[in-house]
XYZ file of C-alpha atoms in Angstrom:
632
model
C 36.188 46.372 -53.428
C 36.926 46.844 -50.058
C 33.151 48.432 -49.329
C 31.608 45.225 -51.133
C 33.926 43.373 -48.394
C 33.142 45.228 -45.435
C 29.334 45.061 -46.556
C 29.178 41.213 -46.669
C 31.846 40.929 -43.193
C 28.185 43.057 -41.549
C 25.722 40.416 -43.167
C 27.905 37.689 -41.719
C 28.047 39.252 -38.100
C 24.515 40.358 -38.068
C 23.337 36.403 -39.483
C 25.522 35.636 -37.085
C 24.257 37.223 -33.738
C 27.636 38.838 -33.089
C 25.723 42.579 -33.510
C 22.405 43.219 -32.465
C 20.271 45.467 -32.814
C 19.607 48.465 -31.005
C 16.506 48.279 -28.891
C 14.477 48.719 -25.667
C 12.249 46.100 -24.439
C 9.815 46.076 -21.014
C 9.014 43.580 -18.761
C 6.482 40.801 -20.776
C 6.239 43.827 -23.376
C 3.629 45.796 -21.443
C 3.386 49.921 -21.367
C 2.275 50.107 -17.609
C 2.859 49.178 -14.239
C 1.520 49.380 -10.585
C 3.598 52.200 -8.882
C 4.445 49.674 -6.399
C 5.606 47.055 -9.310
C 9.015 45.915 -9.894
C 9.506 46.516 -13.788
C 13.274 46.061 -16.098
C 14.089 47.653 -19.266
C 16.170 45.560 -21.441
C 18.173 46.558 -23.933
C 20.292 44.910 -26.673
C 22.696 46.551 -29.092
C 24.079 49.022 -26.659
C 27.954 50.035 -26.861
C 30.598 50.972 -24.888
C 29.407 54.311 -23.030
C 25.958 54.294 -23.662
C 23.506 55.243 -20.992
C 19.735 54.859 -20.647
C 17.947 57.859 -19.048
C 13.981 58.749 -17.947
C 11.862 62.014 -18.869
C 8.951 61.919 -16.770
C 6.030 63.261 -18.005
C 6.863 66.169 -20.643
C 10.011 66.720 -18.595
C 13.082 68.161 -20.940
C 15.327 67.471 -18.124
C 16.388 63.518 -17.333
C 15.750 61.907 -14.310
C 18.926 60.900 -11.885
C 18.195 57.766 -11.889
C 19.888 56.470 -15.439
C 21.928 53.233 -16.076
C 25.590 53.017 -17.498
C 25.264 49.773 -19.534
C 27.330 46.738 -19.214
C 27.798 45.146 -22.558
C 26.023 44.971 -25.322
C 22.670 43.838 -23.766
C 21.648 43.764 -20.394
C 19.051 45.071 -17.458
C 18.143 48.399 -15.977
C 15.641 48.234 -13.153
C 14.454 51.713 -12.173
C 13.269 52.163 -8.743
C 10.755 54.261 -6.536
C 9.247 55.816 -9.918
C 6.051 58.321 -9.291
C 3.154 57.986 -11.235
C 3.112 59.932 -14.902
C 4.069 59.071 -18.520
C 8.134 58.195 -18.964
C 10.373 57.850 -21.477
C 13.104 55.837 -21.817
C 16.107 56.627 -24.210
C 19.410 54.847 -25.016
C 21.720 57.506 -25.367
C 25.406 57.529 -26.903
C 28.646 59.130 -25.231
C 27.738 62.100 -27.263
C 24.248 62.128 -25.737
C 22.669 61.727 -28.746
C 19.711 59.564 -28.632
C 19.304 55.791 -30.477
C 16.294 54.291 -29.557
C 13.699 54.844 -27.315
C 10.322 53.463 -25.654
C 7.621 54.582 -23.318
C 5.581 53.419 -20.315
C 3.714 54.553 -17.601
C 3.171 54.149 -13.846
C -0.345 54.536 -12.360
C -1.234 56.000 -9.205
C -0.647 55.270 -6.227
C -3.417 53.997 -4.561
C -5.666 56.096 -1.712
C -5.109 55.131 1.808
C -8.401 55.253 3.912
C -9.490 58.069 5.522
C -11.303 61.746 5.273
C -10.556 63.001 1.957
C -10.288 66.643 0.464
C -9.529 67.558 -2.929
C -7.834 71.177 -3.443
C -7.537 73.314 -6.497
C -6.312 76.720 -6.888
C -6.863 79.469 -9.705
C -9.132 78.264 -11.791
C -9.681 81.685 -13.037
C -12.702 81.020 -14.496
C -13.620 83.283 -17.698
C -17.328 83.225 -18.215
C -17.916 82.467 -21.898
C -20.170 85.474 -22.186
C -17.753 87.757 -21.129
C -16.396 87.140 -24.467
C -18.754 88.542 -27.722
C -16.268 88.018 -30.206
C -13.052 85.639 -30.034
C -11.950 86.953 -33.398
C -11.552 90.371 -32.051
C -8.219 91.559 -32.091
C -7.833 93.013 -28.500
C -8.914 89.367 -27.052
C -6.414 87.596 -29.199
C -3.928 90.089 -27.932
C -4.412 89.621 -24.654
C -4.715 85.943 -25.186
C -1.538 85.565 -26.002
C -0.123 87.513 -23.649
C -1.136 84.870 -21.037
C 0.560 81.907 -19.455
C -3.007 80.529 -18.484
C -5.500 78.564 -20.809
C -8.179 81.638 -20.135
C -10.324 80.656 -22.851
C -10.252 76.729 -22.025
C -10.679 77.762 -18.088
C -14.589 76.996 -17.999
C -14.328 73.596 -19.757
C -11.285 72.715 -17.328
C -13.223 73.468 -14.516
C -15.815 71.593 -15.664
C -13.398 69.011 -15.881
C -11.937 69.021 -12.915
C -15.142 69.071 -11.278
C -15.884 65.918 -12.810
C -12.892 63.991 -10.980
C -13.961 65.718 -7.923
C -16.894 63.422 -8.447
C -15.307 60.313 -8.935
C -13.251 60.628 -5.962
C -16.271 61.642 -3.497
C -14.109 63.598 -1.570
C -15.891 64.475 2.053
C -14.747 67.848 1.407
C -13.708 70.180 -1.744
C -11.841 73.252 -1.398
C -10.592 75.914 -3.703
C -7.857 77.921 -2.673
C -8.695 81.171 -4.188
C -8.619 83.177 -7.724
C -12.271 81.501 -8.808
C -12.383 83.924 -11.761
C -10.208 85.557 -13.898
C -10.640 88.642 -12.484
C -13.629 88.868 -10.368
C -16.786 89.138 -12.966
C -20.098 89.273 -11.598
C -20.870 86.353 -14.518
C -17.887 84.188 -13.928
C -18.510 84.460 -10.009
C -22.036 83.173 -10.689
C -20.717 80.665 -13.118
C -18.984 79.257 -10.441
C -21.234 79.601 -7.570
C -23.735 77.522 -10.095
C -21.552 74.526 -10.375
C -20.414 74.569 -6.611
C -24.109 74.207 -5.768
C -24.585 71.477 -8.036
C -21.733 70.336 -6.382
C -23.471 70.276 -2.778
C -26.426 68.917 -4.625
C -24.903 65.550 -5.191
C -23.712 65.718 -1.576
C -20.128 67.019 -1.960
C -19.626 70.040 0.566
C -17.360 72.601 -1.122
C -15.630 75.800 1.110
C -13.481 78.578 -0.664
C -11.529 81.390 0.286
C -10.933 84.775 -2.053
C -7.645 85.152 -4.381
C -6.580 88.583 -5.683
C -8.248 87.857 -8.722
C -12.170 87.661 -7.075
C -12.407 90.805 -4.986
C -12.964 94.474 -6.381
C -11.109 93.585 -9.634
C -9.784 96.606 -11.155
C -9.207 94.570 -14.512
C -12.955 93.226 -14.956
C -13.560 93.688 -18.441
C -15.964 92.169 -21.365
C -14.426 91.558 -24.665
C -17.136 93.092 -27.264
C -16.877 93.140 -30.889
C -14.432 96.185 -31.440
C -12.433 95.657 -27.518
C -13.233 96.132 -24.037
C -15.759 97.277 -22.069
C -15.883 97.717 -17.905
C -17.937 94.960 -16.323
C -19.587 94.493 -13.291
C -17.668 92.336 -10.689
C -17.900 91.581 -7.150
C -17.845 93.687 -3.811
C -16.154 92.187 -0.605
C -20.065 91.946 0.971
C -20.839 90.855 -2.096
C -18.614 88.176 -2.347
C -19.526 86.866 1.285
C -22.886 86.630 0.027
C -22.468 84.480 -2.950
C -20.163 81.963 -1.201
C -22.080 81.741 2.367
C -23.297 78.432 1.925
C -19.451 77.539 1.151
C -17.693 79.037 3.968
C -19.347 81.644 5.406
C -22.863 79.973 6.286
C -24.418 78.623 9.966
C -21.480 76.952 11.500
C -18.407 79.081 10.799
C -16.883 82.049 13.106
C -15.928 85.311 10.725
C -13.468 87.426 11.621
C -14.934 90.965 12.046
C -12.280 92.519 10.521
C -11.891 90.789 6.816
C -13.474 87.755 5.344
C -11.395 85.357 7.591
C -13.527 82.335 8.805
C -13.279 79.082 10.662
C -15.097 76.016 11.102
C -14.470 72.195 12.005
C -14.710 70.412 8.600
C -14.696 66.577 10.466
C -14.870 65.374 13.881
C -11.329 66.928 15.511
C -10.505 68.793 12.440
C -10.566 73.244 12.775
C -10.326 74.727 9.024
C -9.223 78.513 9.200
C -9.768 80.074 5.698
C -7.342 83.384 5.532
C -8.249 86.821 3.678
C -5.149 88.238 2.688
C -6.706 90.273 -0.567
C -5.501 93.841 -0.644
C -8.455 95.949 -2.399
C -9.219 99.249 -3.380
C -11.893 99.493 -0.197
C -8.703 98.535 2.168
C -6.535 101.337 0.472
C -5.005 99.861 -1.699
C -5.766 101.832 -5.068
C -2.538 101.627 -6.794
C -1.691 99.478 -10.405
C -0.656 95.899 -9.403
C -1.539 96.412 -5.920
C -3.967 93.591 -5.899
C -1.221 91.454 -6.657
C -0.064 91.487 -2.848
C -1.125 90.150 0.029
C -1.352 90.768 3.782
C -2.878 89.790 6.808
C -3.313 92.690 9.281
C -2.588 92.170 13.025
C -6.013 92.083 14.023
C -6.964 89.221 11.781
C -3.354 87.734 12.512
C -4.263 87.516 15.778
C -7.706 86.188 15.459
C -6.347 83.665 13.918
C -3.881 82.569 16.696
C -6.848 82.887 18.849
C -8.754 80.400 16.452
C -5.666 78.059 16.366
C -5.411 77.896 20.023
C -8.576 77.049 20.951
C -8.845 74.528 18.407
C -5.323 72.759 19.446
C -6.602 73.214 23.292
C -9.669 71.353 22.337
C -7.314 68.430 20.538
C -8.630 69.112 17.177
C -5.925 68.833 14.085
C -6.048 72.603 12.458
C -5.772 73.053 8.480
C -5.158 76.875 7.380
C -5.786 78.237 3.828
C -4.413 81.615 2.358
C -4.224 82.148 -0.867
C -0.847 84.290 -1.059
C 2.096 81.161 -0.296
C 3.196 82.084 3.307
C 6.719 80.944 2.647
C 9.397 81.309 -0.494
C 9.873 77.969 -2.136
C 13.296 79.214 -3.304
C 16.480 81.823 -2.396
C 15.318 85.358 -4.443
C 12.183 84.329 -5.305
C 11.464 87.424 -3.854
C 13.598 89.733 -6.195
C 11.851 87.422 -9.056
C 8.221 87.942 -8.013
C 7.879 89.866 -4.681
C 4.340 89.561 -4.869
C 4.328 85.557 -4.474
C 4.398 85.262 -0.720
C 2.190 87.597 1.855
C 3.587 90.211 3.384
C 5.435 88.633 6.242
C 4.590 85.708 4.983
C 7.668 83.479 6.768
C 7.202 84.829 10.430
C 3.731 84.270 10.137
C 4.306 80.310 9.134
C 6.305 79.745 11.984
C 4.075 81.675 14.372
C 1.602 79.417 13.340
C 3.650 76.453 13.846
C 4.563 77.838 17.564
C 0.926 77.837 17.707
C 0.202 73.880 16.472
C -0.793 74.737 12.959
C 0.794 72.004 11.187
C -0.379 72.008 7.605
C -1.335 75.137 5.272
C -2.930 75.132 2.111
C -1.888 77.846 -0.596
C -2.471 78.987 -4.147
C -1.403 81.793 -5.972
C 1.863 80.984 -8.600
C 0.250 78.147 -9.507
C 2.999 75.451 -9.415
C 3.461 72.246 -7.198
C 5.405 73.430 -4.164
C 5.837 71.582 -0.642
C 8.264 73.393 1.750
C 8.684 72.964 5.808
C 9.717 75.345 8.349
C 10.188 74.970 12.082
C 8.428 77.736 14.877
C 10.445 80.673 16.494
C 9.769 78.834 19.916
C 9.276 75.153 19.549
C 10.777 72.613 16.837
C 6.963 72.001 16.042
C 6.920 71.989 11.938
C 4.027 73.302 9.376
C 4.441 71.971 6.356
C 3.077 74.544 3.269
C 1.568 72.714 0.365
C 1.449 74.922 -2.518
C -1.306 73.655 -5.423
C -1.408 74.334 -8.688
C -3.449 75.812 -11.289
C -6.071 74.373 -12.986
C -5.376 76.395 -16.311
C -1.842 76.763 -15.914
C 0.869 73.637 -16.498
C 0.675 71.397 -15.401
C -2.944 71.768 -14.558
C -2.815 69.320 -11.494
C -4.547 68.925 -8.278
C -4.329 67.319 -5.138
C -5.886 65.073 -2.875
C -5.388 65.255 0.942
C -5.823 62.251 2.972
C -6.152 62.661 6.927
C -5.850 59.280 8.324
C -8.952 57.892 10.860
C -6.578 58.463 13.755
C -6.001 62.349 12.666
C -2.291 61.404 13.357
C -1.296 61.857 9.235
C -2.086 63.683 5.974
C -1.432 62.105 2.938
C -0.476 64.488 0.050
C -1.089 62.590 -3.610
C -0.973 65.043 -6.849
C -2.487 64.119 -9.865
C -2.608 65.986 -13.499
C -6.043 66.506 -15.801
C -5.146 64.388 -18.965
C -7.942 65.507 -21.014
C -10.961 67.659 -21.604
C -14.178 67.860 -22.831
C -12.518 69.430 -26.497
C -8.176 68.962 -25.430
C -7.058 65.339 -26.116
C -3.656 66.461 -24.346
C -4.572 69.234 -21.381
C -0.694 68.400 -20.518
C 0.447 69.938 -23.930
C -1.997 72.268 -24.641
C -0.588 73.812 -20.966
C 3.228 73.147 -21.718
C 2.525 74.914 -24.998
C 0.875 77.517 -23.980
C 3.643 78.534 -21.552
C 5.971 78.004 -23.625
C 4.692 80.250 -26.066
C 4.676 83.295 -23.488
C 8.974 82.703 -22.706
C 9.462 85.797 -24.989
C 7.016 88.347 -22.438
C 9.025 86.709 -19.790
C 11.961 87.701 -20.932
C 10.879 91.085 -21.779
C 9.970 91.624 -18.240
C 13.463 90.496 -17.019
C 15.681 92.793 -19.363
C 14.428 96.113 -18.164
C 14.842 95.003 -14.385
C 18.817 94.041 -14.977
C 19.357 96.832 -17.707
C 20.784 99.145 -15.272
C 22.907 96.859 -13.027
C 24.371 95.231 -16.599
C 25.561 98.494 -17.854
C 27.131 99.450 -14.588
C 29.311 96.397 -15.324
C 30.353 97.456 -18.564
C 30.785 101.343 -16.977
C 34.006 99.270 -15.130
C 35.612 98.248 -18.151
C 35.138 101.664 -20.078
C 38.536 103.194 -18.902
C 40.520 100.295 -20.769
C 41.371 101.000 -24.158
C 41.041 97.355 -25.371
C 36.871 97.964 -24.384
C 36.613 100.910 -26.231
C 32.875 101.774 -27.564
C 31.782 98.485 -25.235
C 29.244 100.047 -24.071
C 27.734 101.913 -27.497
C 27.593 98.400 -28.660
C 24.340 97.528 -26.495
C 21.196 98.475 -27.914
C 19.800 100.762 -25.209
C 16.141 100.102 -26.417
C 14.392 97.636 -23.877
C 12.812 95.742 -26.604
C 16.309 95.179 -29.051
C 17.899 94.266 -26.030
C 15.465 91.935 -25.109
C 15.458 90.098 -28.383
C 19.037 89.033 -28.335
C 18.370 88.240 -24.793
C 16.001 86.043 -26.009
C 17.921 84.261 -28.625
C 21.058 83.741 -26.392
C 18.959 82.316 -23.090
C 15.720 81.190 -24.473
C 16.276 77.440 -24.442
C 17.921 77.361 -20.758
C 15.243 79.493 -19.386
C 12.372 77.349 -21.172
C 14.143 74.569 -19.185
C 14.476 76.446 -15.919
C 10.978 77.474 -15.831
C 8.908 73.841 -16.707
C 11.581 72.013 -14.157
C 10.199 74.323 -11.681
C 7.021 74.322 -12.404
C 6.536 70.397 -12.476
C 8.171 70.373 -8.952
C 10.986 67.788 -7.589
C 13.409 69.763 -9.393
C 15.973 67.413 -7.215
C 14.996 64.460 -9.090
C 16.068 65.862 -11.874
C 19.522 66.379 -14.013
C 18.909 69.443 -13.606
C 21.218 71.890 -11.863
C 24.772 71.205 -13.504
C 23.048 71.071 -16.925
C 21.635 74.804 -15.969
C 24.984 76.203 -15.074
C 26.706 74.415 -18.219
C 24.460 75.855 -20.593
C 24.402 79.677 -18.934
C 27.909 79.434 -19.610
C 27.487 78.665 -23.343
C 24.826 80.935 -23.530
C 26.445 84.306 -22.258
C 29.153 83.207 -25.154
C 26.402 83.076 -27.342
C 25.004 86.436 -26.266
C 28.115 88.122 -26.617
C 28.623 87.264 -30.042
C 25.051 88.841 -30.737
C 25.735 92.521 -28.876
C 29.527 92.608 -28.980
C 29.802 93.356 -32.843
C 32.487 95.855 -32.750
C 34.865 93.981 -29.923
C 37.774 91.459 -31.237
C 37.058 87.954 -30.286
C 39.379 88.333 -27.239
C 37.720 90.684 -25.667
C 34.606 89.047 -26.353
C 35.628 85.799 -24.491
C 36.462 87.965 -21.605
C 33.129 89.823 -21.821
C 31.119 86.655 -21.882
C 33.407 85.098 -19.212
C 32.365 88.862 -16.597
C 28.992 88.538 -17.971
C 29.222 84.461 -16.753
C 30.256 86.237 -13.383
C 28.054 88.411 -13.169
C 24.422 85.976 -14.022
C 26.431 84.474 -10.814
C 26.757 87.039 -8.476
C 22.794 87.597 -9.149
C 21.715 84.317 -9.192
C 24.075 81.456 -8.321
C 22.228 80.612 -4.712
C 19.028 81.024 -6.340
C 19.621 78.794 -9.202
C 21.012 76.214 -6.404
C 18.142 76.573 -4.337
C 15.596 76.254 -6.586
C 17.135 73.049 -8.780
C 17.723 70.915 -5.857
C 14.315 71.779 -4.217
C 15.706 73.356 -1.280
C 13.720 76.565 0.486
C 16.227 78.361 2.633
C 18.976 76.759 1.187
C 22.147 77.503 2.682
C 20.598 78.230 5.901
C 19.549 76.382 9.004
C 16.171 76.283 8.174
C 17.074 74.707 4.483
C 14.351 71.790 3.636
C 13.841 69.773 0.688
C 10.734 68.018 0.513
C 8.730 65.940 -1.910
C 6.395 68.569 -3.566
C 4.065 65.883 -5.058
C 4.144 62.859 -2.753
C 4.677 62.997 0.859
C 2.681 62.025 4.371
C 2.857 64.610 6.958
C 2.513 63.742 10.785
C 0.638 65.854 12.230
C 0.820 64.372 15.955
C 3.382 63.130 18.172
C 7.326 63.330 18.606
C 7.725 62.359 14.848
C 5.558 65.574 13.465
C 8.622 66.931 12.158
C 9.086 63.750 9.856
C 7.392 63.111 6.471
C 7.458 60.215 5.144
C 5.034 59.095 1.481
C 2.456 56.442 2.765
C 2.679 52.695 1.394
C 0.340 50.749 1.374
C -0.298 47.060 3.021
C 2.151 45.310 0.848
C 4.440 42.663 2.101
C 7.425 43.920 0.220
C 9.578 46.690 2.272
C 9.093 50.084 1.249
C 11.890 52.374 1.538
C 11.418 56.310 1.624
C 13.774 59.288 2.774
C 13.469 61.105 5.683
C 11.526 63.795 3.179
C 8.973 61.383 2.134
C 10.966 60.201 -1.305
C 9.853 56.826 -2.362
C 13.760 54.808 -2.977
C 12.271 51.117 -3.955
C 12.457 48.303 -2.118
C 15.780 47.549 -2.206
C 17.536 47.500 1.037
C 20.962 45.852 0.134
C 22.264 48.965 -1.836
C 21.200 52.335 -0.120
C 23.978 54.541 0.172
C 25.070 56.150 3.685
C 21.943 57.688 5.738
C 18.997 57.891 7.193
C 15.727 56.327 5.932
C 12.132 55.028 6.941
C 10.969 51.533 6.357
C 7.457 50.756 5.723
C 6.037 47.411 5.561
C 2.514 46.757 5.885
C 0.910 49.608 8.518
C 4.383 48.948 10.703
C 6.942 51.942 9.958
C 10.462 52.172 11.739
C 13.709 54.163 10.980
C 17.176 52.893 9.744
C 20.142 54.057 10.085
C 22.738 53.457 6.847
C 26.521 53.523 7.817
């Protein structure tokens, strides 16, 4: 009786109005919006506690920006969103999800000006390097890959195509053309460049590990691999002289290192920083490094100077990153940055380099970093892969003046035979988190059992130690099934960039605490549960003491951080001065709009509101008129 009364109390409210229903509706019901266009989410139905939160993209990490509702129905106006997909979820105390809807915001539109479009690594696999795909070797290897290798041609292709849309006045690829330096995928690639220059687009490269003296060239035949021909250094020079090493350029005598003057007051240095067998460097994984030798180094001051004495902007390219986008990202991958890499940036910037192109981990990176001798600033924009998510590519603007570069990023949706490149990509990676952590254990093995050597003398730890597998591949397992879903999170909010933008960083350390509980459970079998907790608690610790500033730096999108030279900038958006006092300041372009733009001193678009910024400095832009505020 007293369900059959509560039952027909809810039809009465709900006939009512008194409870509505839950929902999320967008301005006039559309799905997309200028990025420049004021849009609200309404919602109805919410209750007490209830938030609404953004995914961009494929994100699995919210935006900062959410809403705390007030009442049951009401308005959330987001502001400053980039372009890309979103999602929008109402979301209970519990964080559970209720209802959801989606939209998207286009791009921004081009200023004027000389434009280049970059790409890096598009490791292109020539499709007759493969005989069979059935074989089992290839699928092996396949799968062993965070790239789309077999897709890479048709990407390319892709890619190419927008290239062509655009018209850009100049195309550049930052290195790795091939997957690993195949005489057929180099002329695969050489091919389409040409057909490039055919329909008037002028293309320049420079070589990636992964295109000179390739110790991994191989076909895939019917029953495995076979050695294949691949390319020389000469060789190389040879194929790609009409796109950087033809009439018109200056080569460095002492590696493939070449410069030439791409516009009117604009010096392009292209860097060689490929160690090869010929330059002694024979050893396994080698290749993998980089390095600029002195000579070249200082060819390419000489280059720079000239060039800035003359009052031409200069643009460098290397496709090793010069600086690390994070604290330890050396301890995690030594070989992402040249040898040196950091002094060299800032000699460059002593030397009125402002802006340098690199390649090489294939995820969207912008860091800044001041000279030894001057507060001059070059600003490193890293670009992505094209067969690695999230397959993206960028588009440099340098303004008629020569006083600005605009940096705008944009993903490949779709493919000649992928619907969703962005998924295919994400899944792809995703699919490889178990080799990932397979490299990891075997690194910390040694330093993780010295931990539990320190509790050994304590009776209450006794046989702590016999209780962890001591084969690489057990270990690695429950590894696996205690971190997997933090690290899959890690590793896509840095590779999609703005980490900062992102509810990211307390989230991380929350769940590594859960998740060292989780893996003690798993390889603490024998120990009571007290001794457990204080395990996973040490083990907490110690994940700290190894990674705590590097977790920091890299979630808030801060190189250096905790240092003087500690920058956060944009990494997808941002306009660079590259003359005057203000060349230290980067700030995204708007365009001629008579609304107030506001951006942070980094370049991160904050709306148009001006009533409600917090404390702090910030750049106005409205119309082609810019000025600084100062919030107290």
């Amino acid at each position: 009786m007293r369900d059959i009364r509560f039952f027909m109390v809810a039809c009465v409210l709900l006939l009512s109005g008194t409870v509505q229903a839950q929902q999320l509706l967008l301005t006039e019901n559309r799905t997309s919006f200028s990025p420049d266009e004021q849009m609200a989410i309404t919602y109805s139905g919410a209750e007490k506690g209830d938030r609404i939160i953004l995914y961009h993209n494929l994100s699995m990490m919210p935006l900062r920006q959410a809403c705390e509702v007030n009442g049951e129905s009401g308005s959330f106006i987001p502001t400053g969103l980039q372009p890309g997909n979103y999602r929008a979820m109402l979301v209970g105390p519990d964080g559970e999800g209720k209802v959801q809807t989606f939209f998207t915001i286009g791009d921004y539109a081009l200023p004027a000006g000389k434009r280049i479009v970059v790409i890096s690594d598009p490791h292109v696999m020539a499709p007759e390097l493969v005989e069979d795909p059935t074989n089992e070797r290839y699928q092996y290897v396949m799968s062993q890959e965070r790239k789309l290798l077999p897709q890479s041609f048709e990407l390319f292709s892709a890619v190419l195509d927008s290239v062509r849309a655009l018209r850009p006045d100049l195309f550049l690829i930052v290195g790795d053309m091939t997957k690993d330096g195949e005489l057929a995928s180099h002329e695969l690639v050489v091919a389409y460049l040409q057909q490039l220059a055919s329909e008037g687009i002028r293309t320049l490269v420079i070589p990636g590990n992964h295109d000179l003296e390739c110790i991994a060239s191989y076909a895939f035949t019917a029953s495995g691999l076979k050695k294949t021909e691949n390319v020389s250094i000469d060789e190389f020079a040879a194929f790609y002289q009409d796109f950087g090493w033809g009439l018109g350029s200056e080569r460095d005598p002492n590696s493939l290192t070449y410069a030439c003057d791409i516009f009117d007051g604009v010096r392009f240095i292209g860097i060689d920083d490929c160690h090869t067998p010929s330059r002694g460097y024979t050893k396994v994984g080698d290749a993998e490094f980089g390095g600029i030798t002195p000579a070249t180094l200082e060819w390419v001051i000489a280059q720079a100077d000239k060039a800035t004495a003359e009052g031409k902007v200069v643009i460098v390219a290397i496709h090793h990153q010069l600086l690390y986008h994070y604290v330890g990202q050396e301890r995690l991958m030594a070989s992402a940055a040249t040898d040196q890499g950091e002094s060299i940036a800032r000699t460059l910037a002593d030397h009125g380099v402002r802006v340098v192109l690199t390649g090489h981990m294939h995820t969207p990176n912008i860091s800044r970093i001041r000279g030894f001798e001057t507060d001059d600033v070059i600003t490193e924009i890293a670009c992505p892969s094209t067969v690695t998510y999230p397959v993206q590519y960028r588009i440099l603007t340098l303004s008629d003046d020569l006083a600005s570069l605009s940096v705008d990023t944009r993903s490949l949706r779709s493919s000649a035979n992928i619907s969703d490149v962005q998924q295919a990509a994400h899944d792809k990676v995703e699919a490889t988190l178990g080799k990932i952590i397979s490299d990891l254990v075997p690194r910390y093995m040694y330093a993780f059992n010295q931990m539990l050597a320190s509790f050994a003398g304590d009776p209450a730890f006794a046989g702590v130690i016999e209780d962890v597998p001591q084969d690489p591949d057990e270990l690695a397992a429950l590894a696996e099934l205690a971190f997997s879903g933090t690290l899959k999170q890690l590793i896509f909010t840095f590779y999609e960039g703005n980490e900062h933008l992102k509810v990211a960083e307390e989230s991380i350390f929350s769940q590594l605490k859960s998740d060292c509980a989780t893996a003690c459970e798993l390889v603490f079998d024998q120990q009571t549960p007290d001794t457990k907790a204080f395990l996973a608690l040490s083990l907490y610790y110690y994940v700290l003491d190894n990674a705590e500033n590097m977790l920091h730096s890299m979630l808030s999108d801060t190189s250096n951080w905790g240092t003087e030279l500690a920058d956060q900038t944009d990494d997808l958006y941002v306009n660079i001065a590259l003359r005057g006092a203000d060349a230290s300041i980067a700030v995204r372009r708007a365009e001629d709009h008579a609304t107030p733009q506001v951006f942070s001193p980094d370049g991160i678009r904050m709306g148009t509101d001006l009533n409600n910024l917090p404390r702090g400095l910030y750049i106005i832009r409205r119309g082609a008129s810019s000025k600084k505020v100062v919030v107290r």
